[in-house]
Short mmCIF file of C-alpha atoms in Angstrom, two decimals:
data_model
loop_
_atom_site.label_atom_id
_atom_site.label_comp_id
_atom_site.label_asym_id
_atom_site.label_seq_id
_atom_site.Cartn_x
_atom_site.Cartn_y
_atom_site.Cartn_z
CA UNK T 185 105.48 175.78 122.23
CA UNK T 186 106.03 175.75 118.49
CA UNK T 187 103.19 173.44 117.45
CA UNK T 188 99.65 173.37 118.85
CA UNK T 189 98.43 170.35 116.85
CA UNK T 190 96.65 167.90 119.21
CA UNK T 191 97.88 169.78 122.30
CA UNK T 192 95.39 169.71 125.19
CA UNK T 193 94.75 173.36 126.07
CA UNK T 194 92.44 174.60 128.82
CA UNK T 195 91.22 178.20 128.52
CA UNK T 196 89.26 180.05 131.20
CA UNK T 197 87.26 183.15 130.32
CA UNK T 198 86.65 181.44 126.96
CA UNK T 199 83.09 182.65 126.40
CA UNK T 200 84.04 186.10 125.08
CA UNK T 201 86.81 188.58 124.40
CA UNK T 202 90.43 187.48 124.32
CA UNK T 203 89.62 183.95 125.57
CA UNK T 204 87.13 183.36 122.77
CA UNK T 205 89.51 184.76 120.14
CA UNK T 206 92.33 182.53 121.44
CA UNK T 207 90.02 179.50 121.28
CA UNK T 208 89.33 180.11 117.59
CA UNK T 209 93.01 180.60 116.76
CA UNK T 210 94.00 177.42 118.58
CA UNK T 211 91.10 175.50 117.03
CA UNK T 212 92.47 176.39 113.60
CA UNK T 213 95.86 175.08 114.73
CA UNK T 214 94.31 171.70 115.58
CA UNK T 215 94.46 171.94 119.38
CA UNK T 216 92.16 169.93 121.65
CA UNK T 217 90.32 172.50 123.73
CA UNK T 218 88.70 172.71 127.14
CA UNK T 219 86.62 175.89 127.33
CA UNK T 220 85.65 177.29 130.72
CA UNK T 221 83.63 180.30 131.89
CA UNK T 222 80.57 180.99 134.01
CA UNK T 223 77.94 181.06 131.26
CA UNK T 224 77.34 177.63 129.74
CA UNK T 225 75.19 178.90 126.85
CA UNK T 226 77.92 181.21 125.63
CA UNK T 227 80.46 178.41 125.93
CA UNK T 228 78.27 176.15 123.81
CA UNK T 229 78.24 178.78 121.09
CA UNK T 230 82.04 179.08 121.16
CA UNK T 231 82.35 175.28 121.12
CA UNK T 232 80.15 175.06 118.03
CA UNK T 233 82.26 177.69 116.27
CA UNK T 234 85.46 175.84 117.17
CA UNK T 235 84.08 172.59 115.77
CA UNK T 236 83.45 174.35 112.45
CA UNK T 237 87.15 175.12 112.32
CA UNK T 238 89.93 172.53 112.57
CA UNK T 239 89.42 171.61 116.24
CA UNK T 240 89.77 167.80 116.65
CA UNK T 241 87.96 167.87 120.02
CA UNK T 242 86.31 170.58 122.09
CA UNK T 243 84.94 170.18 125.60
CA UNK T 244 83.12 172.77 127.71
CA UNK T 245 83.64 172.85 131.46
CA UNK T 246 81.70 175.65 133.20
CA UNK T 247 83.25 177.02 136.38
CA UNK T 248 82.87 179.89 138.82
CA UNK T 249 86.17 181.60 139.61
CA UNK T 250 84.68 183.15 142.73
CA UNK T 251 84.42 179.66 144.24
CA UNK T 252 87.08 177.22 143.09
CA UNK T 253 86.80 174.64 145.86
CA UNK T 254 86.13 172.16 143.05
CA UNK T 255 89.38 172.92 141.16
CA UNK T 256 90.77 169.41 141.75
CA UNK T 257 87.50 167.82 140.64
CA UNK T 258 87.44 169.86 137.42
CA UNK T 259 91.07 168.99 136.70
CA UNK T 260 90.36 165.29 137.26
CA UNK T 261 87.59 165.47 134.64
CA UNK T 262 90.04 166.86 132.10
CA UNK T 263 92.67 164.24 132.92
CA UNK T 264 90.10 161.43 132.69
CA UNK T 265 89.09 162.67 129.24
CA UNK T 266 92.48 163.50 127.71
CA UNK T 267 95.08 161.85 129.94
CA UNK T 268 97.15 165.05 130.11
CA UNK T 269 97.04 168.85 130.10
CA UNK T 270 99.64 170.54 127.91
CA UNK T 271 98.63 174.12 128.53
CA UNK T 272 96.48 176.13 130.95
CA UNK T 273 95.47 179.67 129.97
CA UNK T 274 94.14 181.46 133.06
CA UNK T 275 92.27 184.25 131.30
CA UNK T 276 89.03 184.63 133.28
CA UNK T 277 88.47 187.66 135.46
CA UNK T 278 86.50 190.81 136.24
CA UNK T 279 87.35 194.51 136.38
CA UNK T 280 86.27 197.47 138.52
CA UNK T 281 85.02 201.04 138.06
CA UNK T 282 84.88 202.67 141.50
CA UNK T 283 86.93 204.96 143.71
CA UNK T 284 89.02 203.12 146.30
CA UNK T 285 87.47 205.01 149.23
CA UNK T 286 83.94 204.23 148.01
CA UNK T 287 84.52 200.52 147.38
CA UNK T 288 83.29 198.28 150.24
CA UNK T 289 85.79 195.69 151.42
CA UNK T 290 83.54 192.85 150.22
CA UNK T 291 83.95 194.12 146.64
CA UNK T 292 87.75 194.17 147.05
CA UNK T 293 87.57 190.59 148.32
CA UNK T 294 85.29 189.48 145.49
CA UNK T 295 87.55 190.89 142.78
CA UNK T 296 90.61 189.36 144.43
CA UNK T 297 88.83 185.99 144.70
CA UNK T 298 87.88 185.96 141.00
CA UNK T 299 90.98 187.53 139.46
CA UNK T 300 93.66 186.06 141.73
CA UNK T 301 92.64 183.12 143.91
CA UNK T 302 90.44 181.42 141.29
CA UNK T 303 93.26 181.13 138.78
CA UNK T 304 95.80 180.19 141.45
CA UNK T 305 93.57 177.33 142.60
CA UNK T 306 93.33 175.98 139.07
CA UNK T 307 97.06 176.38 138.51
CA UNK T 308 97.88 174.42 141.67
CA UNK T 309 95.50 171.63 140.68
CA UNK T 310 97.01 171.30 137.19
CA UNK T 311 100.72 171.58 138.01
CA UNK T 312 101.17 168.10 139.59
CA UNK T 313 100.02 166.50 136.32
CA UNK T 314 102.33 168.71 134.24
CA UNK T 315 105.26 167.84 136.49
CA UNK T 316 104.43 164.15 136.23
CA UNK T 317 104.26 164.28 132.43
CA UNK T 318 107.58 166.19 132.35
CA UNK T 319 106.40 169.34 130.59
CA UNK T 320 103.68 171.96 130.57
CA UNK T 321 102.75 175.54 129.87
CA UNK T 322 100.96 177.97 132.20
CA UNK T 323 99.75 181.33 130.86
CA UNK T 324 97.91 183.97 132.86
CA UNK T 325 96.22 187.23 131.93
CA UNK T 326 97.35 190.08 134.15
CA UNK T 327 97.06 193.64 132.78
CA UNK T 328 99.07 196.80 132.38
CA UNK T 329 97.08 197.69 135.52
CA UNK T 330 99.24 195.00 137.08
CA UNK T 331 102.25 197.16 136.27
CA UNK T 332 100.94 200.50 137.52
CA UNK T 333 97.89 201.75 139.43
CA UNK T 334 95.09 203.53 137.59
CA UNK T 335 92.04 205.51 138.86
CA UNK T 336 88.81 203.56 139.55
CA UNK T 337 90.66 200.23 139.50
CA UNK T 338 92.22 199.86 142.96
CA UNK T 339 90.99 196.30 143.64
CA UNK T 340 91.51 195.24 140.03
CA UNK T 341 95.07 196.62 139.99
CA UNK T 342 95.78 194.95 143.34
CA UNK T 343 94.67 191.56 142.00
CA UNK T 344 96.68 192.00 138.82
CA UNK T 345 99.79 193.04 140.78
CA UNK T 346 99.32 189.89 142.88
CA UNK T 347 99.03 187.77 139.75
CA UNK T 348 102.28 189.19 138.47
CA UNK T 349 104.11 188.42 141.70
CA UNK T 350 102.81 184.86 141.94
CA UNK T 351 103.50 183.83 138.35
CA UNK T 352 106.88 185.57 138.16
CA UNK T 353 107.84 183.48 141.19
CA UNK T 354 106.36 180.36 139.58
CA UNK T 355 108.43 181.02 136.47
CA UNK T 356 111.61 181.08 138.55
CA UNK T 357 110.68 177.94 140.50
CA UNK T 358 109.65 175.81 137.52
CA UNK T 359 112.06 176.88 134.76
CA UNK T 360 114.35 173.91 135.47
CA UNK T 361 111.38 171.51 135.42
CA UNK T 362 110.37 172.20 131.80
CA UNK T 363 107.28 174.22 132.79
CA UNK T 364 106.93 177.47 130.85
CA UNK T 365 105.11 180.44 132.40
CA UNK T 366 103.88 183.43 130.39
CA UNK T 367 102.31 186.55 131.90
CA UNK T 368 99.95 188.34 129.50
CA UNK T 369 99.54 192.09 130.11
CA UNK T 370 96.79 193.58 127.92
CA UNK T 371 96.25 197.28 127.62
CA UNK T 372 93.20 198.51 125.75
CA UNK T 373 91.43 195.66 123.99
CA UNK T 374 87.92 196.07 122.60
CA UNK T 375 86.12 193.56 124.84
CA UNK T 376 83.13 193.78 127.18
CA UNK T 377 85.35 194.01 130.28
CA UNK T 378 84.13 197.51 131.17
CA UNK T 379 80.47 196.43 130.75
CA UNK T 380 80.91 193.74 133.40
CA UNK T 381 83.26 195.73 135.68
CA UNK T 382 81.90 196.12 139.22
CA UNK T 383 80.89 199.52 140.55
CA UNK T 384 80.90 200.54 144.23
CA UNK T 385 77.60 198.69 144.74
CA UNK T 386 78.89 195.48 143.18
CA UNK T 387 76.73 196.03 140.08
CA UNK T 388 77.94 195.88 136.45
CA UNK T 389 79.31 199.18 135.17
CA UNK T 390 77.26 198.61 132.00
CA UNK T 391 79.20 201.07 129.82
CA UNK T 392 81.82 200.64 127.12
CA UNK T 393 84.65 202.95 128.20
CA UNK T 394 85.82 205.29 125.39
CA UNK T 395 89.40 204.11 125.86
CA UNK T 396 88.31 200.49 125.64
CA UNK T 397 86.29 201.22 122.51
CA UNK T 398 89.38 202.53 120.70
CA UNK T 399 91.52 199.54 121.68
CA UNK T 400 92.75 196.74 119.44
CA UNK T 401 90.38 193.90 118.58
CA UNK T 402 90.40 190.64 120.59
CA UNK T 403 91.50 188.89 117.39
CA UNK T 404 94.60 191.09 117.10
CA UNK T 405 95.31 190.60 120.80
CA UNK T 406 95.04 186.83 120.41
CA UNK T 407 97.52 186.89 117.51
CA UNK T 408 100.04 188.78 119.66
CA UNK T 409 99.55 186.32 122.50
CA UNK T 410 99.91 183.26 120.26
CA UNK T 411 103.16 184.69 118.91
CA UNK T 412 104.42 184.99 122.49
CA UNK T 413 103.42 181.37 123.19
CA UNK T 414 105.46 180.22 120.20
CA UNK T 415 108.49 182.02 121.60
CA UNK T 416 107.90 180.84 125.21
CA UNK T 417 108.07 184.47 126.34
CA UNK T 418 108.00 185.22 130.06
CA UNK T 419 105.86 188.32 129.47
CA UNK T 420 103.89 189.81 126.60
CA UNK T 421 102.45 193.33 126.48
CA UNK T 422 99.32 193.40 124.33
CA UNK T 423 97.76 196.53 122.91
CA UNK T 424 98.67 199.83 121.25
CA UNK T 425 100.32 203.10 122.18
CA UNK T 426 99.02 202.90 125.78
CA UNK T 427 101.73 200.28 126.42
CA UNK T 428 104.26 203.10 126.37
CA UNK T 429 103.11 203.90 129.90
CA UNK T 430 104.81 200.72 131.13
CA UNK T 431 108.16 201.96 129.83
CA UNK T 432 107.58 205.54 130.97
CA UNK T 433 107.02 204.26 134.50
CA UNK T 434 110.18 202.16 134.35
CA UNK T 435 112.51 204.87 133.06
CA UNK T 436 110.72 208.12 133.99
CA UNK T 437 108.65 207.43 137.14
CA UNK T 438 108.11 211.12 137.93
CA UNK T 439 106.71 211.83 134.47
CA UNK T 440 104.56 208.71 134.71
CA UNK T 441 103.01 209.91 137.96
CA UNK T 442 102.09 213.25 136.38
CA UNK T 443 100.54 211.59 133.30
CA UNK T 444 98.44 209.10 135.30
CA UNK T 445 96.91 211.91 137.33
CA UNK T 446 95.78 213.65 134.13
CA UNK T 447 94.39 210.62 132.28
CA UNK T 448 90.61 210.41 132.18
CA UNK T 449 89.96 207.19 134.11
CA UNK T 450 87.13 206.02 131.89
#
């Protein structure tokens, strides 16, 4: 996707962090935006900011990724308004800060529902329209935790691994049908993800992790992601020096295992 002018782009998780930063970048490029997240008030604020930029049209569409039984209904609303969907950015999700053995199964299920099934439901509702129009672009936010496990993130890593498997398969299945798929794998980005991460009781962690606090800004992350969109990349690693761990695991798995055990999980 070389040009975003007047493209209809749907972003989930658009009320903060990387999703919000992407919305502003795409607004400046003249894209028509659909902004989705749980909190309508925050979405309204992002919408207002987008309208002050170059955005020709911005629509908010609140949704709850933990219950996407209305995915088809939401997609129909977008189609009725714009007639097409050029790009879906599945960015919404939630993290975790709890030991695997202390995490009740219902928390594992909740994180999987939000991070994996919610986005899959939306993807499956959008794809028939993209196939009918003869082109489309699906992007999804996984994580470097979707490339290797990390302490206190067992359910989160599991969901992100699942995302990687699903969308890598989708890429292979749809490449001949002019549907591009990009998997976004952020490392440390200075967002509120650790604040909202679920603890063993299902409550927000409520703390900015030191590692998160030293990460790149959402704006810098969004620039890296937009560059990947322009190149139709299958995968983009987003972050700083922590991304080296992906390559260490690939080429030196024994060393990687030793390093992970020594890293302070928070």
